Amino acid sequence: MLRNHFETEHNLFRDAFRSFLNKEVVPHQEEWEEAGVVDRSVWRKAGEKGFLLPWAEEEYGGTALKDFRYEQIMCEELAAINEPGFMIPLHSALCGPYIAEYGNAEQKARWLPGIIRGESILAVAMTEPSAGSDLAGMRTTAVDKGDHFVLNGSKVFISNGLLADLVIVAAKTDPANKHAMGLFVVERGMEGFERGRNLKKLGMKSQDTAELFFNNVKVPKENLLGDAKGGFFYLMNMLAQERLTNACGAVAGAEAALNATVDYVKERKAFDRPVAHFQNTRFKLAEMRTQIDVAQVFTDRCVMDHNQKKLTPEVAAEAKLFTTELLCKVVDEGVQLHGGWGYMWEYPICKMYANARIQRIFAGTSEIMKEIISRGMKL
Ligand SMILES: Cc1cc2nc3c(=O)[nH]c(=O)nc-3n(C[C@H](O)[C@H](O)[C@H](O)COP(=O)(O)OP(=O)(O)OC[C@H]3O[C@@H](n4cnc5c(N)ncnc54)[C@H](O)[C@@H]3O)c2cc1C
Protein backbone atom coordinates (compact mmCIF):
# COMPACT_ATOMS: atom_id res chain seq x y z
CA MET A 1 0.00 0.00 0.00
CA LEU A 2 1.31 3.45 -0.89
CA ARG A 3 2.28 5.56 2.10
CA ASN A 4 1.70 9.28 1.81
CA HIS A 5 3.23 10.93 4.84
CA PHE A 6 6.85 11.11 3.65
CA GLU A 7 8.16 14.08 1.65
CA THR A 8 11.17 14.26 -0.68
CA GLU A 9 13.54 15.16 2.16
CA HIS A 10 12.49 12.05 4.10
CA ASN A 11 13.07 9.83 1.09
CA LEU A 12 16.55 11.33 0.64
CA PHE A 13 17.27 10.77 4.33
CA ARG A 14 16.13 7.15 3.99
CA ASP A 15 18.44 6.62 1.00
CA ALA A 16 21.38 8.08 2.91
CA PHE A 17 20.67 6.01 6.04
CA ARG A 18 20.18 2.85 3.99
CA SER A 19 23.52 3.27 2.23
CA PHE A 20 25.17 3.94 5.59
CA LEU A 21 23.74 0.67 6.93
CA ASN A 22 24.78 -1.25 3.82
CA LYS A 23 28.33 0.06 4.14
CA GLU A 24 28.93 0.18 7.90
CA VAL A 25 26.52 -2.33 9.43
CA VAL A 26 25.50 -5.16 7.09
CA PRO A 27 29.09 -6.42 6.50
CA HIS A 28 29.63 -6.73 10.28
CA GLN A 29 26.38 -8.29 11.42
CA GLU A 30 27.66 -11.85 11.77
CA GLU A 31 30.78 -10.74 13.58
CA TRP A 32 28.74 -8.61 16.04
CA GLU A 33 26.33 -11.48 16.58
CA GLU A 34 29.28 -13.71 17.54
CA ALA A 35 30.75 -11.03 19.79
CA GLY A 36 27.40 -10.31 21.48
CA VAL A 37 27.93 -6.60 20.99
CA VAL A 38 28.38 -4.12 18.14
CA ASP A 39 31.69 -2.36 17.56
CA ARG A 40 31.89 1.05 19.24
CA SER A 41 33.28 2.58 16.06
CA VAL A 42 29.91 2.29 14.27
CA TRP A 43 28.43 4.74 16.77
CA ARG A 44 31.04 7.35 15.91
CA LYS A 45 30.51 6.76 12.19
CA ALA A 46 26.76 7.27 12.63
CA GLY A 47 27.48 10.44 14.61
CA GLU A 48 29.71 11.81 11.86
CA LYS A 49 26.87 11.37 9.35
CA GLY A 50 24.34 13.14 11.58
CA PHE A 51 22.19 10.07 12.33
CA LEU A 52 22.30 10.42 16.13
CA LEU A 53 19.74 12.74 17.75
CA PRO A 54 19.01 14.53 14.47
CA TRP A 55 16.36 16.50 16.36
CA ALA A 56 18.90 18.16 18.70
CA GLU A 57 19.72 21.86 18.47
CA GLU A 58 22.54 22.98 16.20
CA GLU A 59 24.45 24.56 19.10
CA TYR A 60 25.10 21.02 20.40
CA GLY A 61 25.97 19.58 16.98
CA GLY A 62 22.49 18.38 16.00
CA THR A 63 20.57 19.29 12.87
CA ALA A 64 17.33 20.42 14.55
CA LEU A 65 15.20 18.00 12.49
CA LYS A 66 12.27 18.00 14.89
CA ASP A 67 10.18 15.57 12.94
CA PHE A 68 9.59 12.04 14.21
CA ARG A 69 9.43 10.73 10.66
CA TYR A 70 13.25 10.70 10.67
CA GLU A 71 13.26 8.47 13.76
CA GLN A 72 10.62 6.31 12.10
CA ILE A 73 12.80 5.87 9.02
CA MET A 74 15.76 4.76 11.13
CA CYS A 75 13.61 2.27 13.08
CA GLU A 76 12.29 0.89 9.80
CA GLU A 77 15.64 0.55 8.08
CA LEU A 78 17.24 -1.16 11.08
CA ALA A 79 14.30 -3.58 11.20
CA ALA A 80 14.56 -4.19 7.46
CA ILE A 81 18.14 -5.45 7.81
CA ASN A 82 17.19 -7.25 11.03
CA GLU A 83 19.85 -5.53 13.14
CA PRO A 84 18.83 -5.57 16.80
CA GLY A 85 22.14 -4.59 18.43
CA PHE A 86 22.84 -1.19 16.95
CA MET A 87 20.09 0.52 18.90
CA ILE A 88 19.99 4.02 17.49
CA PRO A 89 16.34 4.41 18.56
CA LEU A 90 17.28 3.71 22.20
CA HIS A 91 20.12 6.24 22.09
CA SER A 92 18.36 8.91 20.03
CA ALA A 93 14.66 8.64 20.68
CA LEU A 94 14.60 7.36 24.25
CA CYS A 95 17.72 8.24 26.27
CA GLY A 96 18.82 11.45 24.51
CA PRO A 97 15.44 13.12 25.06
CA TYR A 98 15.73 12.68 28.85
CA ILE A 99 18.81 14.88 28.79
CA ALA A 100 17.34 17.39 26.34
CA GLU A 101 14.01 17.57 28.15
CA TYR A 102 14.99 17.40 31.81
CA GLY A 103 18.66 18.41 31.79
CA ASN A 104 19.66 22.00 32.55
CA ALA A 105 21.73 24.19 30.20
CA GLU A 106 25.05 23.12 31.76
CA GLN A 107 24.18 19.40 31.51
CA LYS A 108 23.09 19.72 27.89
CA ALA A 109 26.29 21.58 26.98
CA ARG A 110 28.36 18.97 28.85
CA TRP A 111 26.79 15.81 27.43
CA LEU A 112 24.85 16.40 24.22
CA PRO A 113 27.81 17.09 21.87
CA GLY A 114 29.52 13.77 22.75
CA ILE A 115 26.21 11.92 22.53
CA ILE A 116 25.50 13.38 19.09
CA ARG A 117 29.02 12.54 17.88
CA GLY A 118 28.54 8.93 19.03
CA GLU A 119 31.40 9.17 21.53
CA SER A 120 29.12 8.82 24.56
CA ILE A 121 26.76 5.88 24.17
CA LEU A 122 23.58 5.96 26.25
CA ALA A 123 21.51 3.49 28.26
CA VAL A 124 18.56 3.81 30.59
CA ALA A 125 18.35 1.62 33.68
CA MET A 126 14.92 1.15 35.22
CA THR A 127 14.39 -2.61 35.52
CA GLU A 128 15.64 -4.53 38.57
CA PRO A 129 15.79 -8.25 39.30
CA SER A 130 12.58 -8.01 41.34
CA ALA A 131 10.82 -5.09 39.63
CA GLY A 132 10.09 -4.62 35.94
CA SER A 133 6.48 -3.83 35.12
CA ASP A 134 5.99 -2.44 38.61
CA LEU A 135 8.57 0.34 38.48
CA ALA A 136 7.46 1.78 41.79
CA GLY A 137 8.64 -1.49 43.35
CA MET A 138 12.29 -0.76 42.55
CA ARG A 139 14.80 -0.92 45.40
CA THR A 140 17.74 1.11 44.15
CA THR A 141 18.13 4.15 46.37
CA ALA A 142 19.81 7.53 46.09
CA VAL A 143 20.50 9.27 49.41
CA ASP A 144 21.05 13.02 49.48
CA LYS A 145 24.42 13.87 51.04
CA GLY A 146 24.50 17.60 50.40
CA ASP A 147 26.60 18.09 47.28
CA HIS A 148 26.12 14.54 46.00
CA PHE A 149 23.83 11.50 46.16
CA VAL A 150 24.94 8.02 47.18
CA LEU A 151 23.50 5.33 44.92
CA ASN A 152 23.00 1.72 45.99
CA GLY A 153 21.25 -1.12 44.18
CA SER A 154 21.32 -3.10 40.98
CA LYS A 155 19.64 -3.15 37.58
CA VAL A 156 19.12 -5.95 35.11
CA PHE A 157 18.42 -6.44 31.37
CA ILE A 158 19.99 -3.09 30.48
CA SER A 159 20.39 -2.60 26.73
CA ASN A 160 23.77 -1.09 25.76
CA GLY A 161 24.72 -2.21 29.27
CA LEU A 162 28.34 -2.89 28.37
CA LEU A 163 28.90 -0.16 25.80
CA ALA A 164 27.15 2.68 27.60
CA ASP A 165 29.27 5.61 28.76
CA LEU A 166 26.36 7.43 30.37
CA VAL A 167 23.61 5.47 32.09
CA ILE A 168 20.41 7.20 33.15
CA VAL A 169 19.59 5.38 36.38
CA ALA A 170 16.24 5.57 38.14
CA ALA A 171 16.53 5.43 41.93
CA LYS A 172 14.23 5.99 44.90
CA THR A 173 14.81 9.23 46.78
CA ASP A 174 12.20 9.17 49.57
CA PRO A 175 11.48 6.02 51.63
CA ALA A 176 8.06 7.46 52.58
CA ASN A 177 6.88 7.86 48.99
CA LYS A 178 7.19 4.92 46.59
CA HIS A 179 6.74 7.13 43.54
CA ALA A 180 9.53 9.54 44.53
CA MET A 181 12.50 8.76 42.34
CA GLY A 182 15.23 10.65 40.58
CA LEU A 183 17.04 10.11 37.28
CA PHE A 184 20.82 10.13 37.78
CA VAL A 185 23.41 10.17 35.04
CA VAL A 186 26.03 7.64 36.08
CA GLU A 187 29.24 7.93 34.10
CA ARG A 188 31.66 5.22 32.99
CA GLY A 189 34.42 4.93 35.56
CA MET A 190 32.56 6.27 38.60
CA GLU A 191 33.76 4.45 41.69
CA GLY A 192 31.38 1.68 42.77
CA PHE A 193 29.69 1.40 39.37
CA GLU A 194 30.21 -2.12 38.02
CA ARG A 195 28.85 -4.13 35.13
CA GLY A 196 27.92 -7.79 35.18
CA ARG A 197 28.12 -10.27 32.35
CA ASN A 198 26.61 -9.93 28.90
CA LEU A 199 23.36 -11.87 29.41
CA LYS A 200 22.69 -14.81 27.06
CA LYS A 201 19.41 -14.31 25.25
CA LEU A 202 16.98 -16.08 22.93
CA GLY A 203 17.56 -13.45 20.23
CA MET A 204 19.02 -9.97 19.73
CA LYS A 205 22.43 -11.61 19.78
CA SER A 206 24.39 -8.54 18.74
CA GLN A 207 22.96 -6.45 21.56
CA ASP A 208 24.78 -6.20 24.89
CA THR A 209 22.21 -6.69 27.62
CA ALA A 210 23.77 -6.51 31.06
CA GLU A 211 23.35 -6.28 34.78
CA LEU A 212 24.59 -3.09 36.45
CA PHE A 213 25.63 -2.71 40.07
CA PHE A 214 25.85 0.44 42.17
CA ASN A 215 27.76 0.15 45.41
CA ASN A 216 27.94 3.46 47.25
CA VAL A 217 28.37 5.35 43.99
CA LYS A 218 28.89 9.05 44.68
CA VAL A 219 26.88 10.88 42.04
CA PRO A 220 27.42 14.65 42.04
CA LYS A 221 24.28 16.80 42.24
CA GLU A 222 25.25 18.12 38.81
CA ASN A 223 24.33 14.67 37.41
CA LEU A 224 20.71 14.70 38.60
CA LEU A 225 18.19 15.30 35.79
CA GLY A 226 15.41 17.66 36.84
CA ASP A 227 13.74 17.19 40.20
CA ALA A 228 15.01 14.51 42.60
CA LYS A 229 11.43 13.30 43.12
CA GLY A 230 10.10 13.77 39.59
CA GLY A 231 11.72 10.78 37.88
CA PHE A 232 8.64 8.57 37.86
CA PHE A 233 6.70 11.23 36.00
CA TYR A 234 9.61 11.78 33.58
CA LEU A 235 9.75 8.04 32.81
CA MET A 236 6.00 7.81 32.20
CA ASN A 237 6.15 10.89 30.03
CA MET A 238 8.87 9.48 27.75
CA LEU A 239 7.54 5.95 27.49
CA ALA A 240 4.92 6.97 24.91
CA GLN A 241 7.68 7.99 22.49
CA GLU A 242 9.59 4.79 23.21
CA ARG A 243 6.48 2.73 22.46
CA LEU A 244 6.02 4.54 19.18
CA THR A 245 9.58 3.58 18.16
CA ASN A 246 8.72 -0.04 19.04
CA ALA A 247 5.66 0.19 16.79
CA CYS A 248 7.61 1.71 13.89
CA GLY A 249 10.20 -1.07 14.09
CA ALA A 250 7.62 -3.81 14.60
CA VAL A 251 5.61 -3.01 11.46
CA ALA A 252 8.81 -2.79 9.41
CA GLY A 253 9.99 -6.07 10.94
CA ALA A 254 6.70 -7.71 9.99
CA GLU A 255 7.07 -6.39 6.45
CA ALA A 256 10.61 -7.81 6.23
CA ALA A 257 9.44 -11.18 7.55
CA LEU A 258 6.58 -11.25 5.04
CA ASN A 259 8.95 -10.42 2.16
CA ALA A 260 11.43 -13.12 3.21
CA THR A 261 8.57 -15.63 3.38
CA VAL A 262 7.08 -14.66 0.02
CA ASP A 263 10.50 -15.09 -1.62
CA TYR A 264 10.95 -18.47 -0.01
CA VAL A 265 7.56 -19.99 -0.84
CA LYS A 266 7.91 -19.00 -4.48
CA GLU A 267 11.16 -20.98 -4.72
CA ARG A 268 10.44 -23.94 -2.49
CA LYS A 269 8.62 -26.88 -4.10
CA ALA A 270 6.50 -29.59 -2.48
CA PHE A 271 4.27 -32.10 -4.29
CA ASP A 272 5.68 -30.82 -7.62
CA ARG A 273 4.59 -27.24 -7.16
CA PRO A 274 5.79 -24.10 -5.40
CA VAL A 275 4.65 -23.88 -1.78
CA ALA A 276 3.20 -20.49 -2.78
CA HIS A 277 0.56 -22.26 -4.85
CA PHE A 278 -1.14 -23.99 -1.94
CA GLN A 279 -4.28 -22.19 -0.92
CA ASN A 280 -3.22 -22.30 2.72
CA THR A 281 -0.01 -20.43 1.87
CA ARG A 282 -1.75 -17.79 -0.21
CA PHE A 283 -4.45 -17.21 2.40
CA LYS A 284 -1.93 -16.92 5.24
CA LEU A 285 0.16 -14.45 3.23
CA ALA A 286 -2.92 -12.49 2.20
CA GLU A 287 -3.99 -12.18 5.84
CA MET A 288 -0.53 -10.96 6.82
CA ARG A 289 -0.42 -8.48 3.93
CA THR A 290 -3.76 -7.02 5.02
CA GLN A 291 -2.89 -6.80 8.70
CA ILE A 292 0.49 -5.20 8.04
CA ASP A 293 -1.09 -2.57 5.78
CA VAL A 294 -3.67 -1.74 8.43
CA ALA A 295 -0.98 -1.56 11.14
CA GLN A 296 1.17 0.67 8.92
CA VAL A 297 -1.59 3.21 8.38
CA PHE A 298 -2.27 3.37 12.11
CA THR A 299 1.42 3.73 12.96
CA ASP A 300 2.00 6.45 10.36
CA ARG A 301 -0.94 8.37 11.78
CA CYS A 302 0.52 8.02 15.29
CA VAL A 303 3.82 9.43 14.02
CA MET A 304 2.07 12.48 12.56
CA ASP A 305 0.04 12.95 15.74
CA HIS A 306 3.25 12.71 17.76
CA ASN A 307 4.79 15.44 15.58
CA GLN A 308 1.91 17.66 16.67
CA LYS A 309 2.30 16.55 20.32
CA LYS A 310 -1.14 14.94 20.14
CA LEU A 311 -0.19 11.28 20.66
CA THR A 312 -1.64 10.12 23.97
CA PRO A 313 -0.02 7.40 26.13
CA GLU A 314 -3.11 5.26 25.51
CA VAL A 315 -2.85 5.44 21.73
CA ALA A 316 0.94 4.87 21.88
CA ALA A 317 0.15 1.77 23.96
CA GLU A 318 -2.38 0.62 21.34
CA ALA A 319 0.26 1.04 18.65
CA LYS A 320 2.83 -0.97 20.57
CA LEU A 321 0.34 -3.67 21.55
CA PHE A 322 -1.09 -4.18 18.08
CA THR A 323 2.12 -4.01 16.06
CA THR A 324 4.29 -6.15 18.33
CA GLU A 325 1.61 -8.83 18.62
CA LEU A 326 1.29 -8.73 14.82
CA LEU A 327 5.05 -8.97 14.36
CA CYS A 328 5.20 -12.09 16.51
CA LYS A 329 2.33 -13.64 14.58
CA VAL A 330 3.93 -12.89 11.21
CA VAL A 331 7.36 -14.28 12.15
CA ASP A 332 5.71 -17.40 13.56
CA GLU A 333 3.69 -18.01 10.38
CA GLY A 334 6.82 -17.19 8.40
CA VAL A 335 8.80 -19.92 10.16
CA GLN A 336 5.91 -22.33 9.60
CA LEU A 337 5.87 -21.63 5.86
CA HIS A 338 9.64 -22.17 5.70
CA GLY A 339 9.25 -25.63 7.23
CA GLY A 340 12.41 -27.00 8.89
CA TRP A 341 14.61 -24.43 7.14
CA GLY A 342 12.81 -21.75 9.08
CA TYR A 343 14.30 -23.17 12.23
CA MET A 344 17.85 -22.82 10.91
CA TRP A 345 19.85 -19.81 12.08
CA GLU A 346 21.25 -19.08 8.62
CA TYR A 347 17.76 -18.26 7.37
CA PRO A 348 16.74 -14.65 8.09
CA ILE A 349 13.26 -15.73 9.21
CA CYS A 350 14.81 -17.73 12.05
CA LYS A 351 16.64 -14.68 13.43
CA MET A 352 13.56 -12.54 12.89
CA TYR A 353 11.55 -14.99 14.96
CA ALA A 354 14.11 -14.97 17.77
CA ASN A 355 14.53 -11.19 17.73
CA ALA A 356 10.80 -10.47 17.65
CA ARG A 357 9.81 -12.22 20.84
CA ILE A 358 11.10 -9.55 23.20
CA GLN A 359 9.01 -6.86 21.53
CA ARG A 360 5.91 -7.97 23.42
CA ILE A 361 7.83 -7.75 26.68
CA PHE A 362 10.22 -4.80 26.84
CA ALA A 363 9.21 -1.16 27.02
CA GLY A 364 6.12 -2.45 28.82
CA THR A 365 4.57 -5.87 28.27
CA SER A 366 1.43 -6.41 26.19
CA GLU A 367 -0.47 -6.88 29.44
CA ILE A 368 0.73 -3.51 30.74
CA MET A 369 -0.29 -1.94 27.41
CA LYS A 370 -3.79 -3.33 27.96
CA GLU A 371 -3.79 -1.89 31.49
CA ILE A 372 -2.91 1.56 30.12
CA ILE A 373 -5.52 1.37 27.36
CA SER A 374 -8.27 0.15 29.67
CA ARG A 375 -7.43 2.80 32.27
CA GLY A 376 -7.98 5.37 29.52
CA MET A 377 -11.42 3.82 29.01
CA LYS A 378 -12.13 4.53 32.71
CA LEU A 379 -12.74 0.83 33.39
C1 LIG B 1 16.51 -7.89 25.86
C2 LIG B 1 15.93 -6.97 26.89
C3 LIG B 1 16.29 -5.62 26.88
C4 LIG B 1 15.80 -4.76 27.85
N1 LIG B 1 16.25 -3.47 27.90
C5 LIG B 1 15.95 -2.70 29.00
C6 LIG B 1 16.59 -1.43 29.20
O1 LIG B 1 17.40 -0.98 28.38
N2 LIG B 1 16.29 -0.74 30.33
C7 LIG B 1 15.42 -1.20 31.26
O2 LIG B 1 15.20 -0.53 32.26
N3 LIG B 1 14.78 -2.39 31.09
C8 LIG B 1 15.05 -3.15 30.00
N4 LIG B 1 14.44 -4.38 29.84
C9 LIG B 1 13.48 -4.84 30.84
C10 LIG B 1 12.05 -4.91 30.34
O3 LIG B 1 11.52 -3.63 30.12
C11 LIG B 1 11.26 -5.73 31.40
O4 LIG B 1 11.70 -7.06 31.27
C12 LIG B 1 9.76 -5.63 31.20
O5 LIG B 1 9.30 -4.33 31.52
C13 LIG B 1 9.00 -6.66 32.05
O6 LIG B 1 9.41 -6.63 33.37
P1 LIG B 1 9.81 -8.01 34.10
O7 LIG B 1 10.78 -8.71 33.22
O8 LIG B 1 10.23 -7.71 35.48
O9 LIG B 1 8.47 -8.86 34.11
P2 LIG B 1 7.34 -8.83 35.25
O10 LIG B 1 6.98 -7.43 35.53
O11 LIG B 1 7.77 -9.68 36.38
O12 LIG B 1 6.14 -9.53 34.49
C14 LIG B 1 5.94 -10.95 34.44
C15 LIG B 1 4.57 -11.20 33.80
O13 LIG B 1 3.55 -10.63 34.63
C16 LIG B 1 2.73 -9.78 33.86
N5 LIG B 1 2.26 -8.66 34.65
C17 LIG B 1 2.97 -7.83 35.45
N6 LIG B 1 2.19 -6.88 35.98
C18 LIG B 1 0.94 -7.12 35.49
C19 LIG B 1 -0.32 -6.47 35.66
N7 LIG B 1 -0.46 -5.37 36.42
N8 LIG B 1 -1.39 -6.99 35.02
C20 LIG B 1 -1.26 -8.10 34.24
N9 LIG B 1 -0.10 -8.74 34.05
C21 LIG B 1 0.98 -8.25 34.66
C22 LIG B 1 3.64 -9.28 32.74
O14 LIG B 1 2.89 -8.79 31.64
C23 LIG B 1 4.43 -10.54 32.42
O15 LIG B 1 3.67 -11.36 31.58
C24 LIG B 1 14.89 -5.24 28.84
C25 LIG B 1 14.51 -6.59 28.82
C26 LIG B 1 15.04 -7.45 27.90
C27 LIG B 1 14.69 -8.91 27.99
mmCIF file of N, CA and C in Angstrom, residues 98-145:
data_model
loop_
_atom_site.group_PDB
_atom_site.id
_atom_site.type_symbol
_atom_site.label_atom_id
_atom_site.label_comp_id
_atom_site.label_asym_id
_atom_site.label_seq_id
_atom_site.Cartn_x
_atom_site.Cartn_y
_atom_site.Cartn_z
ATOM 1 N N TYR A 98 15.748 12.407 27.410
ATOM 2 C CA TYR A 98 15.727 12.677 28.855
ATOM 3 C C TYR A 98 16.663 13.831 29.173
ATOM 4 N N ILE A 99 17.831 13.833 28.506
ATOM 5 C CA ILE A 99 18.812 14.880 28.791
ATOM 6 C C ILE A 99 18.340 16.210 28.202
ATOM 7 N N ALA A 100 17.802 16.145 26.980
ATOM 8 C CA ALA A 100 17.344 17.386 26.341
ATOM 9 C C ALA A 100 16.141 17.979 27.071
ATOM 10 N N GLU A 101 15.274 17.107 27.550
ATOM 11 C CA GLU A 101 14.009 17.571 28.145
ATOM 12 C C GLU A 101 14.174 17.970 29.612
ATOM 13 N N TYR A 102 14.915 17.173 30.365
ATOM 14 C CA TYR A 102 14.986 17.404 31.815
ATOM 15 C C TYR A 102 16.341 17.895 32.292
ATOM 16 N N GLY A 103 17.352 17.894 31.406
ATOM 17 C CA GLY A 103 18.660 18.414 31.788
ATOM 18 C C GLY A 103 18.648 19.938 31.786
ATOM 19 N N ASN A 104 19.555 20.536 32.584
ATOM 20 C CA ASN A 104 19.664 22.000 32.547
ATOM 21 C C ASN A 104 20.679 22.399 31.473
ATOM 22 N N ALA A 105 20.874 23.707 31.298
ATOM 23 C CA ALA A 105 21.734 24.192 30.196
ATOM 24 C C ALA A 105 23.151 23.632 30.329
ATOM 25 N N GLU A 106 23.666 23.598 31.555
ATOM 26 C CA GLU A 106 25.045 23.120 31.762
ATOM 27 C C GLU A 106 25.140 21.638 31.394
ATOM 28 N N GLN A 107 24.151 20.849 31.797
ATOM 29 C CA GLN A 107 24.183 19.405 31.506
ATOM 30 C C GLN A 107 24.093 19.150 30.008
ATOM 31 N N LYS A 108 23.246 19.920 29.343
ATOM 32 C CA LYS A 108 23.094 19.720 27.892
ATOM 33 C C LYS A 108 24.404 20.057 27.190
ATOM 34 N N ALA A 109 25.032 21.169 27.612
ATOM 35 C CA ALA A 109 26.293 21.580 26.976
ATOM 36 C C ALA A 109 27.386 20.540 27.266
ATOM 37 N N ARG A 110 27.328 19.943 28.448
ATOM 38 C CA ARG A 110 28.357 18.975 28.848
ATOM 39 C C ARG A 110 28.199 17.653 28.102
ATOM 40 N N TRP A 111 26.958 17.176 27.937
ATOM 41 C CA TRP A 111 26.787 15.806 27.434
ATOM 42 C C TRP A 111 26.340 15.698 25.976
ATOM 43 N N LEU A 112 25.460 16.618 25.541
ATOM 44 C CA LEU A 112 24.855 16.395 24.217
ATOM 45 C C LEU A 112 25.867 16.321 23.060
ATOM 46 N N PRO A 113 26.888 17.186 23.028
ATOM 47 C CA PRO A 113 27.806 17.085 21.866
ATOM 48 C C PRO A 113 28.437 15.702 21.723
ATOM 49 N N GLY A 114 28.902 15.106 22.820
ATOM 50 C CA GLY A 114 29.519 13.765 22.753
ATOM 51 C C GLY A 114 28.501 12.697 22.372
ATOM 52 N N ILE A 115 27.281 12.879 22.836
ATOM 53 C CA ILE A 115 26.208 11.918 22.527
ATOM 54 C C ILE A 115 25.878 11.982 21.033
ATOM 55 N N ILE A 116 25.837 13.186 20.512
ATOM 56 C CA ILE A 116 25.498 13.379 19.093
ATOM 57 C C ILE A 116 26.632 12.883 18.195
ATOM 58 N N ARG A 117 27.869 13.022 18.670
ATOM 59 C CA ARG A 117 29.017 12.540 17.876
ATOM 60 C C ARG A 117 29.182 11.024 17.976
ATOM 61 N N GLY A 118 28.428 10.391 18.877
ATOM 62 C CA GLY A 118 28.544 8.932 19.031
ATOM 63 C C GLY A 118 29.722 8.535 19.902
ATOM 64 N N GLU A 119 30.269 9.491 20.626
ATOM 65 C CA GLU A 119 31.395 9.174 21.527
ATOM 66 C C GLU A 119 30.883 8.713 22.883
ATOM 67 N N SER A 120 29.744 9.251 23.301
ATOM 68 C CA SER A 120 29.123 8.820 24.563
ATOM 69 C C SER A 120 27.861 8.042 24.224
ATOM 70 N N ILE A 121 27.918 6.742 24.480
ATOM 71 C CA ILE A 121 26.760 5.882 24.173
ATOM 72 C C ILE A 121 25.862 5.840 25.412
ATOM 73 N N LEU A 122 24.537 5.828 25.155
ATOM 74 C CA LEU A 122 23.578 5.959 26.253
ATOM 75 C C LEU A 122 22.839 4.663 26.575
ATOM 76 N N ALA A 123 22.415 4.564 27.834
ATOM 77 C CA ALA A 123 21.512 3.488 28.258
ATOM 78 C C ALA A 123 20.583 4.067 29.308
ATOM 79 N N VAL A 124 19.456 3.406 29.498
ATOM 80 C CA VAL A 124 18.560 3.806 30.589
ATOM 81 C C VAL A 124 18.303 2.579 31.458
ATOM 82 N N ALA A 125 18.442 2.759 32.764
ATOM 83 C CA ALA A 125 18.351 1.620 33.684
ATOM 84 C C ALA A 125 17.199 1.803 34.661
ATOM 85 N N MET A 126 16.095 1.117 34.351
ATOM 86 C CA MET A 126 14.919 1.148 35.222
ATOM 87 C C MET A 126 14.735 -0.208 35.882
ATOM 88 N N THR A 127 14.771 -1.268 35.064
ATOM 89 C CA THR A 127 14.387 -2.609 35.523
ATOM 90 C C THR A 127 15.375 -3.178 36.543
ATOM 91 N N GLU A 128 14.814 -3.871 37.534
ATOM 92 C CA GLU A 128 15.635 -4.534 38.565
ATOM 93 C C GLU A 128 15.252 -6.007 38.622
ATOM 94 N N PRO A 129 16.102 -6.817 39.249
ATOM 95 C CA PRO A 129 15.786 -8.253 39.299
ATOM 96 C C PRO A 129 14.383 -8.533 39.845
ATOM 97 N N SER A 130 13.910 -7.711 40.784
ATOM 98 C CA SER A 130 12.584 -8.009 41.342
ATOM 99 C C SER A 130 11.532 -6.973 40.965
ATOM 100 N N ALA A 131 11.826 -6.089 40.035
ATOM 101 C CA ALA A 131 10.822 -5.089 39.630
ATOM 102 C C ALA A 131 11.015 -4.654 38.187
ATOM 103 N N GLY A 132 10.035 -5.029 37.335
ATOM 104 C CA GLY A 132 10.094 -4.622 35.935
ATOM 105 C C GLY A 132 8.848 -3.817 35.597
ATOM 106 N N SER A 133 7.725 -4.534 35.433
ATOM 107 C CA SER A 133 6.475 -3.831 35.116
ATOM 108 C C SER A 133 6.121 -2.843 36.222
ATOM 109 N N ASP A 134 6.344 -3.267 37.452
ATOM 110 C CA ASP A 134 5.991 -2.439 38.610
ATOM 111 C C ASP A 134 7.189 -1.585 39.009
ATOM 112 N N LEU A 135 7.375 -0.490 38.270
ATOM 113 C CA LEU A 135 8.575 0.340 38.478
ATOM 114 C C LEU A 135 8.645 0.919 39.886
ATOM 115 N N ALA A 136 7.466 1.193 40.453
ATOM 116 C CA ALA A 136 7.463 1.781 41.791
ATOM 117 C C ALA A 136 8.006 0.798 42.829
ATOM 118 N N GLY A 137 8.122 -0.467 42.424
ATOM 119 C CA GLY A 137 8.643 -1.485 43.355
ATOM 120 C C GLY A 137 10.163 -1.560 43.346
ATOM 121 N N MET A 138 10.821 -0.664 42.621
ATOM 122 C CA MET A 138 12.293 -0.757 42.549
ATOM 123 C C MET A 138 12.929 -0.489 43.906
ATOM 124 N N ARG A 139 14.138 -1.031 44.095
ATOM 125 C CA ARG A 139 14.797 -0.922 45.397
ATOM 126 C C ARG A 139 16.053 -0.062 45.384
ATOM 127 N N THR A 140 16.534 0.277 44.211
ATOM 128 C CA THR A 140 17.740 1.108 44.150
ATOM 129 C C THR A 140 17.444 2.457 44.797
ATOM 130 N N THR A 141 18.373 2.902 45.656
ATOM 131 C CA THR A 141 18.127 4.154 46.371
ATOM 132 C C THR A 141 19.226 5.174 46.068
ATOM 133 N N ALA A 142 18.849 6.424 46.211
ATOM 134 C CA ALA A 142 19.810 7.529 46.090
ATOM 135 C C ALA A 142 19.601 8.405 47.325
ATOM 136 N N VAL A 143 20.639 8.503 48.157
ATOM 137 C CA VAL A 143 20.505 9.269 49.406
ATOM 138 C C VAL A 143 21.247 10.598 49.256
ATOM 139 N N ASP A 144 20.519 11.652 49.603
ATOM 140 C CA ASP A 144 21.047 13.016 49.481
ATOM 141 C C ASP A 144 22.119 13.265 50.542
ATOM 142 N N LYS A 145 23.328 13.596 50.091
ATOM 143 C CA LYS A 145 24.422 13.868 51.045
ATOM 144 C C LYS A 145 24.938 15.293 50.878
#
